[in-house]
Amino acid sequence: MDEKNNANEQINTSSGVGNFIHAIIDKDLKDNVYGNRVHTRFPPEPNGYLHIGHAKSICLNFGIAAKYKGLCNLRFDDTNPVKEDTEYIESIKRDVKWLGFDWEDRLFYASDYFEQLYEFAVKLIKKGKAYVCDLSAEEIRQYRGTLTEPGKESPYRNRSVEENLDLFRRMRAGEFPDGSRVLRAKIDMSSPNINMRDPVLYRIAHVPHHRTGDKWCIYPMYDYAHPISDALENITHSICTLEFEDHRPLYEWVLRELEFPTPPKQIEFARLELTNTVMSKRKLRKLVEEKYVDGWDDPRMPTISGLRRRGYTPESIRDFCERIGVAKRISKVDVALLEHCLREDLKLKEPRMMAVLRPLKVVITNYPEGQVEYLEVENNQENPEMGKRLVPFSREIYIERDDFMENPPKKFFRLSPGKEVRLKNAYYIKCEEVVKDEKTGEIIELHCTYDPETKSGTGFSGRKVKGTLHWVSAAHAVKATVRLYDHLFLEEDQLEGADYIEWEGMYLNKNSLEVLESYVEPALAEAKPESRFQFLRHGYFCTDISSTPDNLVFNRIVSLKSSYKPE
Ligand code: ATP
Ligand code: MG
């Protein structure tokens, strides 16, 4: 390989097991189709933020480049100025980098090729392979025929080369209004493949472009610009999703007619679909516009920026993309697998802290007033290398409201009147008295006693207790806002008893966000935005980007319990 090593190589995106795309590339290398080159690209249209489906494509394309010591370009497919925006360009670059991939000096824009694309169109006209057509969009649709009926030839199909060249030049010069004329490929109106029935190559749109300004008023269609962009960048394997399978003959036709000597090869794979969410940019934009979510990076969104804000790691997303693999058949992946990958990634990496999400005060009546003990606690029991910290214990603590029941059912092993439980890393306590609000009857605090003999870590192994509760010392606790998330959408079999809105044929979960005022242990007071923790018994959390020491905000990434069952 004469290509320089690239940074993406350090990322293990390619398991030992090859996929069908690897098999195609292996064969091309063996047959010397592109010499020893492997060159892929990731070609987003800058009309929205990237989502987890794009992550699959990114991992695949950059992963192949890494596996074969080849290259992968980032190319903005910016041929439709109406829907595109520079805000999206910046977000896409940030997301690809965050996922851990590097396009080095190979950042391209389809709009950089507008002049060449125009020249190639002139070449097609001169070969008698393209013509200017004056039919309206509606007429073109009518003439196109159907799956069962052939199309009809346009009355403009047999214009002379000279007339076509003249009209095409004048289209570019801005002489004609939007929609009045198009340039079409001259292929076959009776082809069984509708994409081959003289597809449109250029349309008129008097719209400024975010990169080329007012220079152009004709814009190339995707099916025309894409193969040429690939060829100009010396791409060898142009990987795309299955809906382009029927477009492949056109991809090949364009490159053949333009006489590229070793044209790139289009390979299709099944797009990622995930349960409990949507994956189309149009719908994601609609969710933002209709304010069902708080922007593209709302932690409930399946966008890369949403997952990042939620607290997902790039490692967990790459692992997920690796595990789902690539196939030719679409199957919906359970979002529980993505959550499983996150837990696996964080399990040994993040400290395990105590946070009481719905607090209930406990007064330990026989604990000396004003006394504070600093208990030594392991940061992560499964990973001793993470060291220890000191957690204050005192006479008043908070426990979780759910961890107490006044009239418990039989199998309730947590706290109830007269019962004893273990406080994690501290002592056993026994509930002696329930204090209620006189007017409302609401439980406002518990009075308990502790047994000084039961201190954790001192070798006490006397009587057994079944429940272990987490807690925080009331005098040392730090207030924090905690956001708990549930899926944005519900699947059909999850609707019973759920609160939802029907939206775009799907079921939008009305309870996807719950905001709590909670208490966390003092070690979390200085938690920096975007740091992650396990909160004992509650799951993995990430400090929100908006969080400050005066106003701590934690997002739950996932709970600890997994509904994922490995097959
Ligand atoms: P959407 O339908 O969500 O708008 P798109 O395909 O129009 O997506 P592009 O910006 O054109 O979005 O996509 C860039 C690349 O990402 C393409 O190669 C596309 O095939 C791939 N891609 C898009 N969605 C998925 C997905 N769900 N799974 C895998 N790859 C995807
Ligand atoms: Mg697209």
JSON list of N, CA and C and ligand atoms in Angstrom, two decimals, residues 41-47 50-54 56-57 61 77 222 239-241 243-244 269-273 279-282, ligand 1:
[
{"chain": "A", "resi": 41, "resn": "ARG", "atom": "N", "xyz": [-16.48, 6.75, 0.32]},
{"chain": "A", "resi": 41, "resn": "ARG", "atom": "CA", "xyz": [-16.86, 8.12, 0.71]},
{"chain": "A", "resi": 41, "resn": "ARG", "atom": "C", "xyz": [-18.14, 8.05, 1.53]},
{"chain": "A", "resi": 42, "resn": "PHE", "atom": "N", "xyz": [-18.31, 9.05, 2.36]},
{"chain": "A", "resi": 42, "resn": "PHE", "atom": "CA", "xyz": [-19.59, 9.22, 3.05]},
{"chain": "A", "resi": 42, "resn": "PHE", "atom": "C", "xyz": [-20.21, 10.50, 2.49]},
{"chain": "A", "resi": 43, "resn": "PRO", "atom": "N", "xyz": [-21.38, 10.40, 1.83]},
{"chain": "A", "resi": 43, "resn": "PRO", "atom": "CA", "xyz": [-21.92, 11.54, 1.07]},
{"chain": "A", "resi": 43, "resn": "PRO", "atom": "C", "xyz": [-23.22, 12.12, 1.61]},
{"chain": "A", "resi": 44, "resn": "PRO", "atom": "N", "xyz": [-23.21, 12.76, 2.77]},
{"chain": "A", "resi": 44, "resn": "PRO", "atom": "CA", "xyz": [-24.48, 13.29, 3.30]},
{"chain": "A", "resi": 44, "resn": "PRO", "atom": "C", "xyz": [-24.98, 14.49, 2.51]},
{"chain": "A", "resi": 45, "resn": "GLU", "atom": "N", "xyz": [-26.30, 14.62, 2.46]},
{"chain": "A", "resi": 45, "resn": "GLU", "atom": "CA", "xyz": [-26.89, 15.84, 1.94]},
{"chain": "A", "resi": 45, "resn": "GLU", "atom": "C", "xyz": [-27.06, 16.78, 3.13]},
{"chain": "A", "resi": 46, "resn": "PRO", "atom": "N", "xyz": [-26.55, 18.01, 3.05]},
{"chain": "A", "resi": 46, "resn": "PRO", "atom": "CA", "xyz": [-26.64, 18.88, 4.23]},
{"chain": "A", "resi": 46, "resn": "PRO", "atom": "C", "xyz": [-28.02, 19.50, 4.41]},
{"chain": "A", "resi": 47, "resn": "ASN", "atom": "N", "xyz": [-29.01, 18.64, 4.61]},
{"chain": "A", "resi": 47, "resn": "ASN", "atom": "CA", "xyz": [-30.39, 19.14, 4.77]},
{"chain": "A", "resi": 47, "resn": "ASN", "atom": "C", "xyz": [-30.97, 18.73, 6.12]},
{"chain": "A", "resi": 50, "resn": "LEU", "atom": "N", "xyz": [-27.26, 14.57, 11.26]},
{"chain": "A", "resi": 50, "resn": "LEU", "atom": "CA", "xyz": [-27.05, 13.13, 11.08]},
{"chain": "A", "resi": 50, "resn": "LEU", "atom": "C", "xyz": [-27.74, 12.34, 12.19]},
{"chain": "A", "resi": 51, "resn": "HIS", "atom": "N", "xyz": [-28.20, 11.14, 11.84]},
{"chain": "A", "resi": 51, "resn": "HIS", "atom": "CA", "xyz": [-28.80, 10.26, 12.84]},
{"chain": "A", "resi": 51, "resn": "HIS", "atom": "C", "xyz": [-28.02, 8.95, 12.93]},
{"chain": "A", "resi": 52, "resn": "ILE", "atom": "N", "xyz": [-28.50, 8.08, 13.79]},
{"chain": "A", "resi": 52, "resn": "ILE", "atom": "CA", "xyz": [-27.77, 6.83, 14.05]},
{"chain": "A", "resi": 52, "resn": "ILE", "atom": "C", "xyz": [-27.68, 5.96, 12.79]},
{"chain": "A", "resi": 53, "resn": "GLY", "atom": "N", "xyz": [-28.65, 6.12, 11.87]},
{"chain": "A", "resi": 53, "resn": "GLY", "atom": "CA", "xyz": [-28.55, 5.40, 10.60]},
{"chain": "A", "resi": 53, "resn": "GLY", "atom": "C", "xyz": [-27.34, 5.86, 9.81]},
{"chain": "A", "resi": 54, "resn": "HIS", "atom": "N", "xyz": [-27.11, 7.16, 9.81]},
{"chain": "A", "resi": 54, "resn": "HIS", "atom": "CA", "xyz": [-25.91, 7.68, 9.16]},
{"chain": "A", "resi": 54, "resn": "HIS", "atom": "C", "xyz": [-24.65, 7.15, 9.84]},
{"chain": "A", "resi": 56, "resn": "LYS", "atom": "N", "xyz": [-24.19, 4.31, 10.98]},
{"chain": "A", "resi": 56, "resn": "LYS", "atom": "CA", "xyz": [-23.91, 2.99, 10.40]},
{"chain": "A", "resi": 56, "resn": "LYS", "atom": "C", "xyz": [-23.14, 3.14, 9.09]},
{"chain": "A", "resi": 57, "resn": "SER", "atom": "N", "xyz": [-23.60, 4.08, 8.26]},
{"chain": "A", "resi": 57, "resn": "SER", "atom": "CA", "xyz": [-22.94, 4.30, 6.98]},
{"chain": "A", "resi": 57, "resn": "SER", "atom": "C", "xyz": [-21.52, 4.86, 7.17]},
{"chain": "A", "resi": 61, "resn": "ASN", "atom": "N", "xyz": [-18.22, 2.96, 5.88]},
{"chain": "A", "resi": 61, "resn": "ASN", "atom": "CA", "xyz": [-17.31, 3.53, 4.88]},
{"chain": "A", "resi": 61, "resn": "ASN", "atom": "C", "xyz": [-15.91, 3.80, 5.43]},
{"chain": "A", "resi": 77, "resn": "ASP", "atom": "N", "xyz": [-23.20, 16.31, -0.46]},
{"chain": "A", "resi": 77, "resn": "ASP", "atom": "CA", "xyz": [-23.96, 16.17, -1.68]},
{"chain": "A", "resi": 77, "resn": "ASP", "atom": "C", "xyz": [-24.94, 17.35, -1.72]},
{"chain": "A", "resi": 222, "resn": "TYR", "atom": "N", "xyz": [-29.44, 14.41, -8.38]},
{"chain": "A", "resi": 222, "resn": "TYR", "atom": "CA", "xyz": [-28.60, 13.49, -7.61]},
{"chain": "A", "resi": 222, "resn": "TYR", "atom": "C", "xyz": [-28.07, 12.33, -8.46]},
{"chain": "A", "resi": 239, "resn": "ILE", "atom": "N", "xyz": [-20.77, 2.98, -1.69]},
{"chain": "A", "resi": 239, "resn": "ILE", "atom": "CA", "xyz": [-21.70, 2.19, -0.88]},
{"chain": "A", "resi": 239, "resn": "ILE", "atom": "C", "xyz": [-22.91, 3.04, -0.51]},
{"chain": "A", "resi": 240, "resn": "CYS", "atom": "N", "xyz": [-24.09, 2.51, -0.77]},
{"chain": "A", "resi": 240, "resn": "CYS", "atom": "CA", "xyz": [-25.31, 3.28, -0.49]},
{"chain": "A", "resi": 240, "resn": "CYS", "atom": "C", "xyz": [-26.40, 2.34, 0.00]},
{"chain": "A", "resi": 241, "resn": "THR", "atom": "N", "xyz": [-27.55, 2.90, 0.32]},
{"chain": "A", "resi": 241, "resn": "THR", "atom": "CA", "xyz": [-28.62, 2.07, 0.87]},
{"chain": "A", "resi": 241, "resn": "THR", "atom": "C", "xyz": [-29.50, 1.49, -0.24]},
{"chain": "A", "resi": 243, "resn": "GLU", "atom": "N", "xyz": [-32.45, 1.52, -1.33]},
{"chain": "A", "resi": 243, "resn": "GLU", "atom": "CA", "xyz": [-33.42, 2.20, -2.21]},
{"chain": "A", "resi": 243, "resn": "GLU", "atom": "C", "xyz": [-32.76, 2.68, -3.50]},
{"chain": "A", "resi": 244, "resn": "PHE", "atom": "N", "xyz": [-31.42, 2.63, -3.56]},
{"chain": "A", "resi": 244, "resn": "PHE", "atom": "CA", "xyz": [-30.74, 3.03, -4.79]},
{"chain": "A", "resi": 244, "resn": "PHE", "atom": "C", "xyz": [-30.44, 1.86, -5.72]},
{"chain": "A", "resi": 269, "resn": "PHE", "atom": "N", "xyz": [-26.61, -1.70, 0.60]},
{"chain": "A", "resi": 269, "resn": "PHE", "atom": "CA", "xyz": [-26.85, -2.48, 1.82]},
{"chain": "A", "resi": 269, "resn": "PHE", "atom": "C", "xyz": [-28.14, -1.97, 2.46]},
{"chain": "A", "resi": 270, "resn": "ALA", "atom": "N", "xyz": [-28.67, -2.75, 3.39]},
{"chain": "A", "resi": 270, "resn": "ALA", "atom": "CA", "xyz": [-29.94, -2.40, 4.04]},
{"chain": "A", "resi": 270, "resn": "ALA", "atom": "C", "xyz": [-29.74, -1.29, 5.05]},
{"chain": "A", "resi": 271, "resn": "ARG", "atom": "N", "xyz": [-30.59, -0.27, 4.99]},
{"chain": "A", "resi": 271, "resn": "ARG", "atom": "CA", "xyz": [-30.46, 0.83, 5.93]},
{"chain": "A", "resi": 271, "resn": "ARG", "atom": "C", "xyz": [-30.84, 0.37, 7.33]},
{"chain": "A", "resi": 272, "resn": "LEU", "atom": "N", "xyz": [-30.30, 1.05, 8.29]},
{"chain": "A", "resi": 272, "resn": "LEU", "atom": "CA", "xyz": [-30.63, 0.74, 9.68]},
{"chain": "A", "resi": 272, "resn": "LEU", "atom": "C", "xyz": [-32.02, 1.28, 10.02]},
{"chain": "A", "resi": 273, "resn": "GLU", "atom": "N", "xyz": [-32.82, 0.42, 10.62]},
{"chain": "A", "resi": 273, "resn": "GLU", "atom": "CA", "xyz": [-34.06, 0.89, 11.23]},
{"chain": "A", "resi": 273, "resn": "GLU", "atom": "C", "xyz": [-34.05, 0.44, 12.68]},
{"chain": "A", "resi": 279, "resn": "MET", "atom": "N", "xyz": [-36.29, 7.59, 11.72]},
{"chain": "A", "resi": 279, "resn": "MET", "atom": "CA", "xyz": [-34.96, 7.71, 11.17]},
{"chain": "A", "resi": 279, "resn": "MET", "atom": "C", "xyz": [-34.95, 8.53, 9.89]},
{"chain": "A", "resi": 280, "resn": "SER", "atom": "N", "xyz": [-36.02, 9.23, 9.61]},
{"chain": "A", "resi": 280, "resn": "SER", "atom": "CA", "xyz": [-35.96, 10.02, 8.39]},
{"chain": "A", "resi": 280, "resn": "SER", "atom": "C", "xyz": [-35.77, 11.49, 8.78]},
{"chain": "A", "resi": 281, "resn": "LYS", "atom": "N", "xyz": [-34.90, 12.15, 8.02]},
{"chain": "A", "resi": 281, "resn": "LYS", "atom": "CA", "xyz": [-34.61, 13.55, 8.34]},
{"chain": "A", "resi": 281, "resn": "LYS", "atom": "C", "xyz": [-35.87, 14.41, 8.26]},
{"chain": "A", "resi": 282, "resn": "ARG", "atom": "N", "xyz": [-36.74, 14.06, 7.31]},
{"chain": "A", "resi": 282, "resn": "ARG", "atom": "CA", "xyz": [-37.97, 14.84, 7.18]},
{"chain": "A", "resi": 282, "resn": "ARG", "atom": "C", "xyz": [-38.79, 14.78, 8.47]},
{"chain": "B", "resi": 1, "resn": "ATP", "atom": "P1", "xyz": [-32.93, 10.32, 5.31]},
{"chain": "B", "resi": 1, "resn": "ATP", "atom": "O1", "xyz": [-33.79, 9.37, 4.56]},
{"chain": "B", "resi": 1, "resn": "ATP", "atom": "O2", "xyz": [-32.89, 10.08, 6.78]},
{"chain": "B", "resi": 1, "resn": "ATP", "atom": "O3", "xyz": [-33.20, 11.75, 4.99]},
{"chain": "B", "resi": 1, "resn": "ATP", "atom": "P2", "xyz": [-30.83, 10.22, 3.43]},
{"chain": "B", "resi": 1, "resn": "ATP", "atom": "O4", "xyz": [-30.47, 8.90, 2.88]},
{"chain": "B", "resi": 1, "resn": "ATP", "atom": "O5", "xyz": [-31.63, 11.12, 2.59]},
{"chain": "B", "resi": 1, "resn": "ATP", "atom": "O6", "xyz": [-31.46, 9.99, 4.86]},
{"chain": "B", "resi": 1, "resn": "ATP", "atom": "P3", "xyz": [-28.26, 11.36, 3.12]},
{"chain": "B", "resi": 1, "resn": "ATP", "atom": "O7", "xyz": [-27.72, 12.58, 3.72]},
{"chain": "B", "resi": 1, "resn": "ATP", "atom": "O8", "xyz": [-28.53, 11.33, 1.67]},
{"chain": "B", "resi": 1, "resn": "ATP", "atom": "O9", "xyz": [-29.57, 11.00, 3.92]},
{"chain": "B", "resi": 1, "resn": "ATP", "atom": "O10", "xyz": [-27.39, 10.09, 3.54]},
{"chain": "B", "resi": 1, "resn": "ATP", "atom": "C1", "xyz": [-26.00, 10.03, 3.53]},
{"chain": "B", "resi": 1, "resn": "ATP", "atom": "C2", "xyz": [-25.59, 8.59, 3.52]},
{"chain": "B", "resi": 1, "resn": "ATP", "atom": "O11", "xyz": [-26.09, 7.93, 4.67]},
{"chain": "B", "resi": 1, "resn": "ATP", "atom": "C3", "xyz": [-26.15, 7.86, 2.32]},
{"chain": "B", "resi": 1, "resn": "ATP", "atom": "O12", "xyz": [-25.12, 7.07, 1.76]},
{"chain": "B", "resi": 1, "resn": "ATP", "atom": "C4", "xyz": [-27.26, 7.04, 2.88]},
{"chain": "B", "resi": 1, "resn": "ATP", "atom": "O13", "xyz": [-27.44, 5.88, 2.13]},
{"chain": "B", "resi": 1, "resn": "ATP", "atom": "C5", "xyz": [-26.78, 6.76, 4.30]},
{"chain": "B", "resi": 1, "resn": "ATP", "atom": "N1", "xyz": [-27.91, 6.53, 5.20]},
{"chain": "B", "resi": 1, "resn": "ATP", "atom": "C6", "xyz": [-28.97, 7.34, 5.41]},
{"chain": "B", "resi": 1, "resn": "ATP", "atom": "N2", "xyz": [-29.86, 6.78, 6.26]},
{"chain": "B", "resi": 1, "resn": "ATP", "atom": "C7", "xyz": [-29.33, 5.58, 6.62]},
{"chain": "B", "resi": 1, "resn": "ATP", "atom": "C8", "xyz": [-29.76, 4.52, 7.48]},
{"chain": "B", "resi": 1, "resn": "ATP", "atom": "N3", "xyz": [-30.91, 4.58, 8.15]},
{"chain": "B", "resi": 1, "resn": "ATP", "atom": "N4", "xyz": [-28.96, 3.43, 7.60]},
{"chain": "B", "resi": 1, "resn": "ATP", "atom": "C9", "xyz": [-27.80, 3.37, 6.94]},
{"chain": "B", "resi": 1, "resn": "ATP", "atom": "N5", "xyz": [-27.34, 4.32, 6.11]},
{"chain": "B", "resi": 1, "resn": "ATP", "atom": "C10", "xyz": [-28.09, 5.42, 5.94]}
]
